[in-house]
Every structure is written in structure tokens, then in C-alpha cells.
Amino acid sequence: MPLHAELHRHLGGAIVPRVFWRFLVRAGHPLAVKYPDYESFEEFVTLPRASLTEFLELHTLVEEVQRIETLEYFVSKLVRGACVFEGILYLELRYSPFYRTDPSLSISQRIEQMRTIVRIIGGAAHQPEYPLRLRQILCMHSRLPAEVNQAVIDLAVTEPELVCGVDLAGPDTLYKNRMGELVQLFRGAQERGLKTTCHLFETTNGFHPELLPYLNRIGHGIQIPLHRPDLLPQLAERGQCLEICPTSYLKTGTLTDLSALRTVFDLCNRAGVDTAICTDNPGLHNVRLPFEFENLLTQDIIDFEQLRRCQEAAFRHAFSWPHQGSPERILHRMADPEHVNA
Ligand SMILES: [Zn+2]
């Protein structure tokens, strides 16, 4: 069985539609009333959206359901699915902890509750029968005040066993007016030893090279080879890896077809910039990691050699993967599942 590392996956987008719909039906949720049969619900969640901002409204909908009392259910199901159906051995799961807290609490109480969320997810992820190492990336969010985003960093620093890094998510149209503050947050995070990634150069709104020096990896970043290839040598020098999530670009209206990714892989290779293939939202897209690989192969965007390079890069750029070496060597170590979970 091939074994993969997945570096870019959102908790809000990771629940496959059938698990999500069954939960809504059992909970008597209004959405289950609106979409009484599974097929209509699946069509609703997987429908391509016109923009990233519109797509993110779906995340808001899921976040409202993923709260303290339901997180264990969702996380345990997604770990099982990632292990059994996708051959994922190492998973970095990202989410905004603030948006999982109880909205009836005050801001400071919600900030306090974020730690409970992190620990619930950590507990639910540890399932010895499914030997998958899961670490959390905590997302700051472009709609949240600086105080909350700073608290996300503080929390990440103090939970090193469960959290492996921080990210910035939310509509990239909102970055521009807060650039000074965002640079400070990322610089501060790195100074405190955190690994960083950021949704950046994903759409044509997200061109903010000022943030690049403070990142270990770049969430998407596809617009760099497409529109700012002059930046690629800097990326290579810093050893930054692009987290490429093919299906997302179709679902958010960023690309009309995947052929542009051929240029992305080509120019990155030539410049010596690593690329990893990720799912972003395998549940909402209904496309799991092996199918992301297969789609790129069957459309001749990549060949098997490129696929292998991307798979190895994913392990090499993982924020918390303890082992050196190729997936084949990792397979050998799998004889001891506790070793993987440790
Ligand atoms: Zn993402």
C-alpha cells in the first residue's frame, strides 16, 4: 500500500458528504430538511463556486456544526477514512480554533476555550488501530481581530505535542489592508520557533510578497509561477514548498481547467522549488488524495516521476515528521504502529 503525507487539509472541508449528511439527519439540522435525500445534498456541497470568498461560505456552514460536542465524532471518522481509503500516514489538519468555540461566550472566554478544542481534536486523532500521525495547524483568519490571531499563535507555541504550525486562512481580499499586522504576526510566530504556512498567491487577489520571508511553506502559491516567476529563485533559496491543491482551483473558480498546473510544476522544477500535492477539502470536493494524483496523471499534467517527487517532498516538508527518508523506508518502519503515532 502506498503511504502518503498530506500537508494541506481543512477540518471544515475534510468530512465526506455522506458522513456529514448522516450527521445532519440524525441531529435534525435544517439543512437535512432542505436536502432530504443524500444526492441533492451532495450536489449542493460539491457544486463549483464562482469565487474563493463564495466557496468559503461553505466552510462557515460546516464550522457551525463542528463544535465542542461534535468534534470527536468528525475527527475520528476523518482519521479512519484517511488511513483506510487514502493510505495517508501523516496528516496535517488545519482549522480555525476560534470558529469552533461557543459563540455565546465573550471573546476572552472563547480564546480560553480554543485550548479545549485543540485537546479534543488531539484525543480524537489518536486511534491505535489506524496508525496515522496527525498534527494540527492552527489557522489565523483574515476576518478575526489581531488579538484573536495573536492568541492562536500563543496557543500553538504552548501545545507542541499536538500543534505543528500556524496558517492564515479566510478571504484573501481582506489581507491587503492588514499587511503590516500580518507580517508582524508571522514574524513573531517564526521567532518563537513555530513553523508557518499561509494561504497566499492562491487567487489573483493574494499577491503579497511581503509575507514570503516569514513562511516555511506556501498554501497554494500557484500564482507565483504563473504570474510572478521572478520570485521563484527566492523561494528556492528559502527552501519553501508549494502546497498545490488541484481540485480547489476548479471549485473556487481560480482556474477553468487544470492545464495551467503544467506550467506551475515545470517552472517550479526548473527553479528548484519543491511542490506537494494536497486535497485542501476532500470532503467538500468529494475528491480524495489518490484521486488528486490520478487526475493529474490522466490529464498529463504530471508523470509518475513528478508524482514521486511530490510525494517525497510532502514528507520532507512536513512540519512534524520524525523520520528521514523515502516512503519505502517509512513502510519498513510501519512494522511498529506505535512508532508512527508517537
Ligand atoms: Zn486551504
mmCIF file of N, CA and C and ligand atoms in Angstrom, residues 8-10 94 167 169 199 202 220 245 248 280-281, ligand 1:
data_model
loop_
_atom_site.group_PDB
_atom_site.id
_atom_site.type_symbol
_atom_site.label_atom_id
_atom_site.label_comp_id
_atom_site.label_asym_id
_atom_site.label_seq_id
_atom_site.Cartn_x
_atom_site.Cartn_y
_atom_site.Cartn_z
ATOM 1 N N HIS A 8 -1.974 19.782 3.412
ATOM 2 C CA HIS A 8 -2.949 20.890 3.357
ATOM 3 C C HIS A 8 -4.368 20.327 3.309
ATOM 4 N N ARG A 9 -4.984 20.243 4.475
ATOM 5 C CA ARG A 9 -6.351 19.729 4.563
ATOM 6 C C ARG A 9 -7.079 20.475 5.682
ATOM 7 N N HIS A 10 -8.260 20.982 5.363
ATOM 8 C CA HIS A 10 -9.043 21.719 6.362
ATOM 9 C C HIS A 10 -10.033 20.791 7.059
ATOM 10 N N ARG A 94 -5.747 21.367 9.364
ATOM 11 C CA ARG A 94 -5.780 22.776 9.760
ATOM 12 C C ARG A 94 -7.212 23.262 9.971
ATOM 13 N N ASP A 167 -1.157 28.976 10.284
ATOM 14 C CA ASP A 167 -1.537 29.320 8.912
ATOM 15 C C ASP A 167 -2.399 30.583 8.985
ATOM 16 N N ALA A 169 -5.899 31.839 7.046
ATOM 17 C CA ALA A 169 -6.952 31.468 6.101
ATOM 18 C C ALA A 169 -7.984 32.590 6.037
ATOM 19 N N HIS A 199 -2.113 30.863 3.284
ATOM 20 C CA HIS A 199 -2.837 30.875 2.010
ATOM 21 C C HIS A 199 -2.427 32.140 1.264
ATOM 22 N N GLU A 202 -2.868 32.375 -4.062
ATOM 23 C CA GLU A 202 -3.814 31.339 -4.483
ATOM 24 C C GLU A 202 -4.676 31.889 -5.622
ATOM 25 N N HIS A 220 -0.880 26.898 -1.462
ATOM 26 C CA HIS A 220 -1.167 27.117 -2.895
ATOM 27 C C HIS A 220 0.044 27.763 -3.584
ATOM 28 N N CYS A 245 -3.202 22.261 -4.503
ATOM 29 C CA CYS A 245 -4.469 21.554 -4.251
ATOM 30 C C CYS A 245 -5.325 21.643 -5.512
ATOM 31 N N SER A 248 -9.269 22.257 -5.813
ATOM 32 C CA SER A 248 -9.720 23.539 -5.246
ATOM 33 C C SER A 248 -9.813 24.634 -6.299
ATOM 34 N N ASP A 280 -6.797 19.947 0.226
ATOM 35 C CA ASP A 280 -7.498 21.118 0.738
ATOM 36 C C ASP A 280 -8.814 20.717 1.415
ATOM 37 N N ASN A 281 -9.779 20.268 0.602
ATOM 38 C CA ASN A 281 -11.123 19.958 1.118
ATOM 39 C C ASN A 281 -11.667 18.678 0.492
HETATM 40 ZN ZN ZN B 1 -6.718 25.784 2.147
#
